[in-house]
Coordinates of C-alpha atoms and ligand atoms in Angstrom, one line a residue:
X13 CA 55.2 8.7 11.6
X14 CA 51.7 6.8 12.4
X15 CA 49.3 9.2 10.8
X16 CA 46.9 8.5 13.5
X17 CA 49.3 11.2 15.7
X18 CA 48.2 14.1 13.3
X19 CA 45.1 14.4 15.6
X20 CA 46.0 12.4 18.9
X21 CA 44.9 13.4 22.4
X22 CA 46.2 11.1 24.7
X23 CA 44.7 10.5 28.3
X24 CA 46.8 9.0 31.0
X25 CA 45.5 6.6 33.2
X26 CA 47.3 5.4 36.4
X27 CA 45.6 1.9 36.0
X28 CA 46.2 1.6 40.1
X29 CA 43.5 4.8 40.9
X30 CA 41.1 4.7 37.7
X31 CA 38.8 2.1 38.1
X32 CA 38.4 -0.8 40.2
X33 CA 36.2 -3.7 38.6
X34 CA 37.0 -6.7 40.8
X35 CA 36.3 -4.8 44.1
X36 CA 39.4 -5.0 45.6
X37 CA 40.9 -1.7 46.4
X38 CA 42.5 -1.2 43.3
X39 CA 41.9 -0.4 39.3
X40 CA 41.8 -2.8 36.8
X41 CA 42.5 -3.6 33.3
X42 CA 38.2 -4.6 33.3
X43 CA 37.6 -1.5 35.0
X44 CA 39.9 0.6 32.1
X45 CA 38.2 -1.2 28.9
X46 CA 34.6 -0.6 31.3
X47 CA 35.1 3.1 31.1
X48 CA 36.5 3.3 27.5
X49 CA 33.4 4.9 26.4
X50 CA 33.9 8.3 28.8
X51 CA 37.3 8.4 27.4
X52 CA 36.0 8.4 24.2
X53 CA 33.3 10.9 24.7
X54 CA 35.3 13.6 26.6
X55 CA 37.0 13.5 23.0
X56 CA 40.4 11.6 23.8
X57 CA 40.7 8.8 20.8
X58 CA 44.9 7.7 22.7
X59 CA 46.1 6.3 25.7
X60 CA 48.8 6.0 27.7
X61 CA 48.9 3.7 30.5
X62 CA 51.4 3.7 33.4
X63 CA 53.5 0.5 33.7
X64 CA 51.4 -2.8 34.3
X65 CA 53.5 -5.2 34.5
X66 CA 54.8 -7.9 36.9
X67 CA 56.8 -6.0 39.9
X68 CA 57.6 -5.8 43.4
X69 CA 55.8 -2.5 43.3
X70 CA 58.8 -0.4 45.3
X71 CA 58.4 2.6 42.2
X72 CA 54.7 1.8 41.4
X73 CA 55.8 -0.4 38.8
X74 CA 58.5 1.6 37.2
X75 CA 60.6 -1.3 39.1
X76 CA 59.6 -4.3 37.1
X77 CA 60.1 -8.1 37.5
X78 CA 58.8 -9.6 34.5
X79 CA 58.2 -7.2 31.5
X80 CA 56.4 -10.5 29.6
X81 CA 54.0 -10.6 32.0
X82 CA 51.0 -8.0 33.5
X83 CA 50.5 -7.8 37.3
X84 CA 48.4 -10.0 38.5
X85 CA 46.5 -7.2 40.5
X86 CA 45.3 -5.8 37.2
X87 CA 44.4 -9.0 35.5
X88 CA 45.8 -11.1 33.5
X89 CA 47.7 -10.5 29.8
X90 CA 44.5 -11.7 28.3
X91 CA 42.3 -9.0 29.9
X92 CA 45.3 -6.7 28.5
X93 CA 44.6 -7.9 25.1
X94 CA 41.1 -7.8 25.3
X95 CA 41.3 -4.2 26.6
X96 CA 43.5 -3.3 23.3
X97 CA 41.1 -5.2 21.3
X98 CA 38.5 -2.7 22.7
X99 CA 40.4 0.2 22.1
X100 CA 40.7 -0.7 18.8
X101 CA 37.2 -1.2 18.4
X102 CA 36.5 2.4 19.3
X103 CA 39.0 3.4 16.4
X104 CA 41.3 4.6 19.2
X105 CA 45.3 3.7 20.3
X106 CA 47.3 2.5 23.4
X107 CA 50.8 3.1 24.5
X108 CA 52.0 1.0 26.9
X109 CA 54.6 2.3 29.4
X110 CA 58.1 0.8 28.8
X111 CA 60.7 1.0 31.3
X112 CA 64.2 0.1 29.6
X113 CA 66.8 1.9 31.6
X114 CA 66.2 -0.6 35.2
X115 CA 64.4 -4.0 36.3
X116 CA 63.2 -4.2 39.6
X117 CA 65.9 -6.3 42.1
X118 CA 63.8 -9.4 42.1
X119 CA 64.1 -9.5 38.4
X120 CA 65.6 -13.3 37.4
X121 CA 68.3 -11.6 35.5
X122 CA 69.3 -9.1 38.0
X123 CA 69.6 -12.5 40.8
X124 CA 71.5 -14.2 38.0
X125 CA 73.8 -10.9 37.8
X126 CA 74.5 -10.8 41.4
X127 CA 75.7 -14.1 41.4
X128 CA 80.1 -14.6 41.7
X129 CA 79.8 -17.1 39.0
X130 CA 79.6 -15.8 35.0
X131 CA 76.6 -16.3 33.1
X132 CA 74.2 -15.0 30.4
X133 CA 73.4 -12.1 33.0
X134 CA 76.6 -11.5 34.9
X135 CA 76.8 -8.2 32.3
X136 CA 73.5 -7.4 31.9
X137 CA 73.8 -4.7 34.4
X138 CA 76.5 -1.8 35.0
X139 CA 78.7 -3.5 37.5
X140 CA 81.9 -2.0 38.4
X141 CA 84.9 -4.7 39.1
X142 CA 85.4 -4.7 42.7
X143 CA 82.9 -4.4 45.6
X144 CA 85.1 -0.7 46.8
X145 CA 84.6 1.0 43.5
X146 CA 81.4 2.8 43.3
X147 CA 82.5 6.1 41.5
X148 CA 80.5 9.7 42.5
X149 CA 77.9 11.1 40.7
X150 CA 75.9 7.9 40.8
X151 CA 74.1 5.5 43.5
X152 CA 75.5 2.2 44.0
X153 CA 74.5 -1.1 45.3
X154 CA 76.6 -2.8 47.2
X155 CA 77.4 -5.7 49.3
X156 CA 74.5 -7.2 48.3
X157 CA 75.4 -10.9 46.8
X158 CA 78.4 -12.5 46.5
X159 CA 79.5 -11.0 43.4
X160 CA 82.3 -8.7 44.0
X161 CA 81.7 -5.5 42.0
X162 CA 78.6 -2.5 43.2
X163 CA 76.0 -2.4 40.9
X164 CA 74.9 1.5 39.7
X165 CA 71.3 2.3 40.4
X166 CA 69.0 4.7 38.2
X167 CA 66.4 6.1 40.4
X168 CA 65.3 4.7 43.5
X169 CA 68.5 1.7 45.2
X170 CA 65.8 -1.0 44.2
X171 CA 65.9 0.0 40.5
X172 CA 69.4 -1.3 39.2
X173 CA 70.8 0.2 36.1
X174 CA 70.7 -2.2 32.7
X175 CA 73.7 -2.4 30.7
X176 CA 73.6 0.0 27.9
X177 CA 77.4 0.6 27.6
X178 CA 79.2 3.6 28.1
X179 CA 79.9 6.0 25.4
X180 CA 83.5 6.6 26.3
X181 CA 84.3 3.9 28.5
X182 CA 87.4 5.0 31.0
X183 CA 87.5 2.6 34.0
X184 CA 88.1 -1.4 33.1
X185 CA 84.5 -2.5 34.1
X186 CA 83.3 0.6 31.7
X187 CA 82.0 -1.8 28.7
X188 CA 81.8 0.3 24.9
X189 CA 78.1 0.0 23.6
X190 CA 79.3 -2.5 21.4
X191 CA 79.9 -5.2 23.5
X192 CA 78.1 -8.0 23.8
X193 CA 77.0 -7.3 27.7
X194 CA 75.2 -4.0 26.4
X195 CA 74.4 -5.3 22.8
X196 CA 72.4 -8.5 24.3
X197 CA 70.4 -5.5 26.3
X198 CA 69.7 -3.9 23.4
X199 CA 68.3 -7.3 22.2
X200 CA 66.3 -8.5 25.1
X201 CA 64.5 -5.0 24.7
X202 CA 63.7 -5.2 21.1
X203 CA 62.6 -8.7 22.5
X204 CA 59.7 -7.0 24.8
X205 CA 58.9 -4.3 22.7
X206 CA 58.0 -7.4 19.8
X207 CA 55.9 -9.1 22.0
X208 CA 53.5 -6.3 23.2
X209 CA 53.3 -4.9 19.9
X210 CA 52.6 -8.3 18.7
X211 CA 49.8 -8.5 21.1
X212 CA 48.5 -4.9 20.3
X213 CA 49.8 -2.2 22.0
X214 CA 50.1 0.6 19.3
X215 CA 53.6 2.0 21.0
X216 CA 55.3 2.9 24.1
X217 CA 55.5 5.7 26.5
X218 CA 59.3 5.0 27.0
X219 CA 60.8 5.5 30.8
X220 CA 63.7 8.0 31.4
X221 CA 64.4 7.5 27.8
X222 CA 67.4 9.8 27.7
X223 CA 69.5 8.1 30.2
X224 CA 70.0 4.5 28.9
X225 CA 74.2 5.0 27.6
X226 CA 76.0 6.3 30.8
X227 CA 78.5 8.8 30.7
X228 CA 77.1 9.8 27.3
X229 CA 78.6 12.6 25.8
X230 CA 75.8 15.3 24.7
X231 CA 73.0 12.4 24.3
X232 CA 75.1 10.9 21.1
X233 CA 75.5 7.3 22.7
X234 CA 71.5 7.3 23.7
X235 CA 70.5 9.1 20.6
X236 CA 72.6 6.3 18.1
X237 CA 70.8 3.7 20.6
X238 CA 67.3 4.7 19.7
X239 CA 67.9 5.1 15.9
X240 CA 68.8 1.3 16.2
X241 CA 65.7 0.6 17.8
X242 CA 63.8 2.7 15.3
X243 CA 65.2 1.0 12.4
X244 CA 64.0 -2.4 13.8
X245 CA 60.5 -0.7 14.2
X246 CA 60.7 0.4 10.7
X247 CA 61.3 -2.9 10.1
X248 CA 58.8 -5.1 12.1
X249 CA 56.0 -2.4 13.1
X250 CA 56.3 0.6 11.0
X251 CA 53.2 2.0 12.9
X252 CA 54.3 1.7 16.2
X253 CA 54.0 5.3 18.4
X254 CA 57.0 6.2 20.7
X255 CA 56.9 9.4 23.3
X256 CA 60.0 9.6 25.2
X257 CA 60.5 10.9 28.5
X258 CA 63.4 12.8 28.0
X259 CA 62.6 16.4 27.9
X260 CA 65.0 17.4 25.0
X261 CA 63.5 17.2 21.6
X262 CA 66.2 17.8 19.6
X263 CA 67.8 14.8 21.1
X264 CA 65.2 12.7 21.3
X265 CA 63.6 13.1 17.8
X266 CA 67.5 12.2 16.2
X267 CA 66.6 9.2 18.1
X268 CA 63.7 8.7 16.4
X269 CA 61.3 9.1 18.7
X270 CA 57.7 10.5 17.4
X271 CA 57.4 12.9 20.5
X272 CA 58.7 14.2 23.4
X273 CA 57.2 15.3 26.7
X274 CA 57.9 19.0 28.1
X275 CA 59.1 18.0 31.3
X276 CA 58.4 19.3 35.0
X277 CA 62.3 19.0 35.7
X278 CA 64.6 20.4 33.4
X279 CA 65.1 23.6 30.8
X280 CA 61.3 24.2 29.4
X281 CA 60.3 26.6 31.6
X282 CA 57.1 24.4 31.7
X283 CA 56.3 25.1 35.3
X284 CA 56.2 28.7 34.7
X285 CA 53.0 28.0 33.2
X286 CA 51.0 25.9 36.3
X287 CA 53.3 25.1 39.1
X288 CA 55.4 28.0 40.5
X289 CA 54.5 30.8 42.9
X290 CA 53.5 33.2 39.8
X291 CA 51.7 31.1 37.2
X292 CA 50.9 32.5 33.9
X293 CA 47.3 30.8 34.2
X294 CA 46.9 32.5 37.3
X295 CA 43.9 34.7 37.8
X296 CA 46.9 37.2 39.8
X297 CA 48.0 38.3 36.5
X298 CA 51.6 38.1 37.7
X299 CA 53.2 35.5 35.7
X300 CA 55.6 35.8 32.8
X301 CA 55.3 33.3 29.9
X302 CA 58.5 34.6 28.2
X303 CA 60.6 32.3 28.6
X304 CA 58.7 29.1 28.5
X305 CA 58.2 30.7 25.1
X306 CA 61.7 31.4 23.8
X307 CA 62.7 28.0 25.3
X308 CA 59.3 26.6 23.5
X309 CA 60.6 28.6 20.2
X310 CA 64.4 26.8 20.0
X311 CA 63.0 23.5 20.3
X312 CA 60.4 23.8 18.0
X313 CA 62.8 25.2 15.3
X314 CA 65.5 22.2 16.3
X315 CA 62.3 19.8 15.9
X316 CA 60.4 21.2 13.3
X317 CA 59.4 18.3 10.8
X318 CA 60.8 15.6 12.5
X319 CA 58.2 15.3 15.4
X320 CA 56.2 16.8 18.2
X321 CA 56.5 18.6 21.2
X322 CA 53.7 17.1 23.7
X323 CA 52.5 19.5 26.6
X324 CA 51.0 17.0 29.7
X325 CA 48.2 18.9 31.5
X326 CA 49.8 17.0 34.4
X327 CA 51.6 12.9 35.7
X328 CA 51.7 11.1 38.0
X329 CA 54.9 12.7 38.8
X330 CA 53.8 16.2 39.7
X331 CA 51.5 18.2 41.6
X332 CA 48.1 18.3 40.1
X333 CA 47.0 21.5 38.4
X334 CA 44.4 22.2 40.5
X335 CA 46.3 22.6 43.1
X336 CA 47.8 25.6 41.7
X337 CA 44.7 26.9 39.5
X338 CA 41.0 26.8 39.9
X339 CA 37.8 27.6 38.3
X340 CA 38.4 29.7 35.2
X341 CA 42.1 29.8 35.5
X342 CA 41.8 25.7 34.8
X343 CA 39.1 26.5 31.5
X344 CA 42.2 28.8 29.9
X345 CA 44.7 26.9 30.9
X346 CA 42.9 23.9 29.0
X347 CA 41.8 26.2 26.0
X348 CA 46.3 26.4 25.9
X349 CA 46.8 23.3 26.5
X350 CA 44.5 21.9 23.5
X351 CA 45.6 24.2 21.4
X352 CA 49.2 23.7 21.2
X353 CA 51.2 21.8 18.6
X354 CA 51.8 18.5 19.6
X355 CA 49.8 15.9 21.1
X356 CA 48.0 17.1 24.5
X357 CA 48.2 14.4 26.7
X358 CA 45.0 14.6 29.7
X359 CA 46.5 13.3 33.3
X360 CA 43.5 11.8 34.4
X361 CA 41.0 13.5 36.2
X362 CA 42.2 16.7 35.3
X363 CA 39.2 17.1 32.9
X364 CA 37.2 17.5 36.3
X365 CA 40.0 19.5 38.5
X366 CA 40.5 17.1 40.8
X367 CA 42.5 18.1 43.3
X368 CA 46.2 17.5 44.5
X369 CA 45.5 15.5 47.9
X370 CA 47.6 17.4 50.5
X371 CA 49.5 15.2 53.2
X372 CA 48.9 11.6 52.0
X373 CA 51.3 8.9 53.2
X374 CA 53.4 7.8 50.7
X375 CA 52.6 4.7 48.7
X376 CA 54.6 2.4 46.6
X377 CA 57.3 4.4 46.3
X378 CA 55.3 7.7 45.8
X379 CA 56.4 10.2 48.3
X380 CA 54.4 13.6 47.5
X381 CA 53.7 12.1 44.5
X382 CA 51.0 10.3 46.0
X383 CA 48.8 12.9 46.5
X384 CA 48.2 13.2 42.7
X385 CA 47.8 9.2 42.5
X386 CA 44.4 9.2 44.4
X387 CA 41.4 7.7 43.2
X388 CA 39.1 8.6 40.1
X389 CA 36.6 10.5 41.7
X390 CA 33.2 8.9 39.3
X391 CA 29.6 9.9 41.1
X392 CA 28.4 10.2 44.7
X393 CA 28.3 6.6 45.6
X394 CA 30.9 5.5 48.2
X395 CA 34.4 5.4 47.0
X396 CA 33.3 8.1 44.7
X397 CA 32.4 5.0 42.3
X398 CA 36.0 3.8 41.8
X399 CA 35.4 0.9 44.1
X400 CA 33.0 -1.0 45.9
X401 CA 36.1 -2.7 48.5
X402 CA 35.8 -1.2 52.2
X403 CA 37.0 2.0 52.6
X404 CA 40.3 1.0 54.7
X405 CA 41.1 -1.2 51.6
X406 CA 41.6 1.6 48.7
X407 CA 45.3 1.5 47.2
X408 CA 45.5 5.4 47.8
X409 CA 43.0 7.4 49.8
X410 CA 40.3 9.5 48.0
X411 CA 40.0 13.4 48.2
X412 CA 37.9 13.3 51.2
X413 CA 36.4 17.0 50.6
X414 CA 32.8 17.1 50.7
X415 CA 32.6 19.2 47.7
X416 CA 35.3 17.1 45.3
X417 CA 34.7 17.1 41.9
X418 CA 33.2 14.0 40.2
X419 CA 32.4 13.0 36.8
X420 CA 28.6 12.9 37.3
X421 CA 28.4 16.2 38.6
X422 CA 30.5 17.8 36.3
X423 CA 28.3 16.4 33.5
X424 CA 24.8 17.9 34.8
X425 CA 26.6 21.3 34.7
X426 CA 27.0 22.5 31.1
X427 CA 28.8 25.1 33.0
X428 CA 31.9 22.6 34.0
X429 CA 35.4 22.1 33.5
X430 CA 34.0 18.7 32.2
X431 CA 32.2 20.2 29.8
X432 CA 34.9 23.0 28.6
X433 CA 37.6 20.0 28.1
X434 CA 34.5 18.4 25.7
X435 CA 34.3 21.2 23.7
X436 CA 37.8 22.5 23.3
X437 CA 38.9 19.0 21.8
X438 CA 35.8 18.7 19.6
X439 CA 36.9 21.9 18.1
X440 CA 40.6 21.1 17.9
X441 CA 39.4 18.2 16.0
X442 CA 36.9 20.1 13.4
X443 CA 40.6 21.9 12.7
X444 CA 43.8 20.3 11.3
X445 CA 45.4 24.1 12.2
X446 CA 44.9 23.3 15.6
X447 CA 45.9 19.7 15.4
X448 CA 49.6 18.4 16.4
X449 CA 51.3 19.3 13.2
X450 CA 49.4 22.4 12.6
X451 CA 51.9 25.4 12.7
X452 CA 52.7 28.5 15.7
X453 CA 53.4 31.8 15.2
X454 CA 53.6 34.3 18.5
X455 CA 52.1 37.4 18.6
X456 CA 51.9 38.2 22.1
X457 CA 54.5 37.0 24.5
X458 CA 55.9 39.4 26.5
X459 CA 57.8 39.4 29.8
X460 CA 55.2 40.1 32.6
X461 CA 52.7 40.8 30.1
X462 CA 49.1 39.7 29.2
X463 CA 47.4 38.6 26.9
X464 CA 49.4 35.8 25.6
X465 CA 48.3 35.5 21.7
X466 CA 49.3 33.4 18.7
X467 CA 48.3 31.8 15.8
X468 CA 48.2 27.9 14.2
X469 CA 47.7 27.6 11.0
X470 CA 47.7 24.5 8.5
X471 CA 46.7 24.4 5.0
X472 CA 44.4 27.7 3.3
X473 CA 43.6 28.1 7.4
X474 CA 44.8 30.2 10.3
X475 CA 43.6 30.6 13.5
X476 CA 44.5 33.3 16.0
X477 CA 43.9 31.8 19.7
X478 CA 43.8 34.2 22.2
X479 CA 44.3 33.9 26.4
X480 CA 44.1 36.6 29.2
X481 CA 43.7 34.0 32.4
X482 CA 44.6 37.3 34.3
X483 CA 41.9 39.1 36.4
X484 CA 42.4 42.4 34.4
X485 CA 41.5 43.4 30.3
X486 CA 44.9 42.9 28.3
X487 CA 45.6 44.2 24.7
X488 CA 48.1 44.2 22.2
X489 CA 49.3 45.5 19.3
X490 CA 48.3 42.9 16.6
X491 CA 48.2 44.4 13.5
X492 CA 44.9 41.6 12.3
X493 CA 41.4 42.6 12.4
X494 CA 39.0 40.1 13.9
X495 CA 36.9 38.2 11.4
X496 CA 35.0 35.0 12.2
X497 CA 34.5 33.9 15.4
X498 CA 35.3 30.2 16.4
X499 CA 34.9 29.8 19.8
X500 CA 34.7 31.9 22.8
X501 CA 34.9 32.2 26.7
X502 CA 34.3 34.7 29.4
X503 CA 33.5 38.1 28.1
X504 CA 33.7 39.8 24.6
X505 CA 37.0 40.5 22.9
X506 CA 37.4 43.7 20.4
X507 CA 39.6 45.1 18.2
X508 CA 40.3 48.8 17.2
X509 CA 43.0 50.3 14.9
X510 CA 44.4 46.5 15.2
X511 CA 44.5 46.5 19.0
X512 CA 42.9 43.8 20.4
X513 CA 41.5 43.7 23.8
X514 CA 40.4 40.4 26.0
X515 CA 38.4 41.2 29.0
X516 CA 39.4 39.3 32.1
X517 CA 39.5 35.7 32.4
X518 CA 38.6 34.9 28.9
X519 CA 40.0 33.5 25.6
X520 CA 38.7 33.4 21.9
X521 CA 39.7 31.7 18.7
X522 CA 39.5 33.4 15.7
X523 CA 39.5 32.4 11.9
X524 CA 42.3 35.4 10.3
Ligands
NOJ2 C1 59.9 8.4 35.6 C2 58.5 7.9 36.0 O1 57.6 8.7 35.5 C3 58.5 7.9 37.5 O2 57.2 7.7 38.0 C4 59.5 6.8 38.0 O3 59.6 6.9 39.4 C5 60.9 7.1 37.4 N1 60.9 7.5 36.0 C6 61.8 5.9 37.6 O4 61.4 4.9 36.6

């Protein structure tokens, strides 16, 4: 595994809404590697960038057109490269977003697929043999071309579904993974994959990476799939990062995937934390962290040693936090969030709390996605810096509020969110116990019960970290005296007869 993941915090920038250098409503590749130096000072040395590439822009690029070739809205490859080349310069990495599961409709092979006549592309797709048979359980295309078959779709009826095979194939159009249809897909990927790394992207955030082999049978057609693709990595860029969106480490590491994201959808319990009527981080005291826990625990046994868990503070996919936390709440849920195993990965903007904006229209496929796509919000100048274009002209609307959160305010107040972000990285990085593949032990999480306490430990150290976002003192049986202070927040935390107490709204890390 690319060593430089031992101490990775990844940022994610939604190159649309970051920054806009060209003045025309929406960001940039220039604007990115102009604001490389903020990245790098909040304390994040990784990116992740959302898809860039050519598209029709019906998914916000998740349907793409031409995966050679970057949209011309954000500039051109060359920008691309120069913005790697300045990442690189920082002593920082870049993961490019790859989508492999689906092509946009207007990509050239999927109008060679359609077409009645064979050639290279007629099985580059899953087609099914006549224009009738579109079996349930997933969305078709249909009467679309002349080709007489339905083409299966994997998200939204504009993203067809690429050819992986099936892992039991039962109907006559149902092609095994080895044929040539799905093996040439498997090729043309590696293809892509080459050429970006080539250029000098350092890996890929990889799209719905758990769905490529349909019908699949427990993940063990995708899983064989990705250990192909791993092996030519091995091969040709042994460095190369991969995160998968998947949500299932067990199966996604097999694959050979470095990480895995915990998921908003799916078993983790994730949203217990943030985004549920009860959060844990919630000042209400009410939530229950249990079972994100136990569910935490499994995985992490099932992965141990084979790669990391990555917790996202947020994506472009969910609610923002702060729409479900604010103030202090957002400080402790950070001072969790950086101290997990794991690489943290920053949704950006969420080092300032901006906000989830309510009732936007939808844009580009976003639906109530949108409202977490909305502009960076930079300084007080108009457009809250992202843009000097009109108003009218911005890609997504800005959180008009008169008291949003910006960047330059947040770094006058040593008080900020800001400014608790800085300092929680920049001591996750003064400890490899902290770091991804520092170890966790739990101490302290109970059903319905605060505060939620465990250590990480790597090496000759340990650190106990310890979180009460509730509005009340918590305390525990612990068993550990406290000895050297790290770092603290909120009020002072004691410890009698081995019961530790953390006054409201705080946390502390402690050497043990
Ligand atoms: C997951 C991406 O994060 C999301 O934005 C996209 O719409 C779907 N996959 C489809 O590609």
């Amino acid at each position: 595994m690319a060593q430089w993941l031992d101490n990775a915090v990844f940022y994610e920038i939604y190159p649309q809404s970051f920054m806009d250098s060209n003045s025309d409503g929406i960001g940039d590749f220039n604007g990115i590697t102009g604001k490389l130096d903020y990245i790098q000072e909040l304390g994040c040395n990784s990116i992740w960038m959302n898809p860039c590439f050519a598209s029709p822009f019906g998914d916000a690029g998740y349907d793409v057109a031409d995966y050679y070739r970057t949209a011309p809205r954000y500039g051109t490859n060359d920008d691309l490269k120069r913005l790697f080349d300045e990442v690189h310069k920082r002593g920082m990495h870049i993961l490019l977003d790859l989508v492999p599961g689906h092509t946009s409709v207007e990509h050239p092979w999927f109008l060679e697929s359609m077409k009645a006549e064979t050639n290279a592309y007629t099985d580059r797709y899953v087609w099914t043999d006549h224009v009738w048979e579109s079996p349930e359980g997933m969305g078709f295309l249909r009467g679309i071309s002349g080709r007489n078959g339905s083409c299966a779709v994997n998200f939204y009826s504009c993203q067809p579904a690429l050819n992986y095979g099936y892992y039991k194939p039962e109907r006559p159009w149902q092609q095994p993974m080895d044929a040539p249809g799905p093996k040439a897909t498997v090729e043309a990927l590696k293809d892509i994959m080459r050429f970006w790394l080539g250029l000098g992207c350092d890996g890929f955030r990889v799209d719905m990476a758990g769905s490529l082999v349909k019908q699949d049978e427990d993940g063990k057609g995708t899983i064989r799939l990705w250990q192909g693709i791993r092996a030519f990595l091995d091969e040709e860029f042994p460095d190369a990062a991969m995160v998968s969106e998947w949500g299932e480490p067990d199966k996604s590491l097999q694959g050979g995937f470095h990480m895995d994201f915990l998921l908003h959808f799916g078993p983790s319990h994730y949203n217990d934390l943030f985004r549920c009527g009860e959060p844990y981080f919630s000042k209400r005291g009410k939530g229950d962290i249990s079972e994100f826990v136990e569910t935490y625990k499994e995985n992490y046994g099932k992965s141990a040693g084979k790669g990391l868990i990555c917790i996202p503070s947020g994506n472009h996919d969910m609610e923002r936090l702060a729409k479900y936390l604010q103030g202090d709440e957002l400080k402790i849920a950070f001072a969790f969030l950086l101290s997990m195993p794991g690489a943290p990965f920053i949704y950006y903007g969420d080092e300032i709390g901006m906000r989830y904006v309510e009732n936007l229209p939808s844009v580009e496929g976003g639906y109530e996605r949108t409202g977490s796509r909305s502009p960076m919000q930079w300084d007080n100048t108009p457009n809250a810096g992202f843009s000097r274009a009109d108003t009218g002209r911005l890609y997504i609307p800005l959180d008009e509020k008169p008291d949003r959160p910006t960047v330059q305010a947040q770094m006058a107040d040593p008080d900020s969110l800001y400014h608790e972000v800085k300092k929680l990285i920049a001591l996750r990085q003064s400890h490899p116990a902290l770091q991804s593949k520092g170890r966790i032990d739990f101490l302290h999480a109970e059903s319905r019960s605060y505060p939620f306490a465990y250590l990480r430990s790597a090496g000759e150290e340990t650190i106990l970290v310890l979180l009460n976002p509730s509005g009340a003192p918590a305390s525990f049986e612990s068993g550990l005296p406290l000895s050297e202070k790290l770092y603290s927040f909120g009020g002072d935390i004691t410890a009698q007869d081995g019961r530790i107490t953390v006054p409201a709204a705080s946390f502390g890390f402690y050497k043990v």
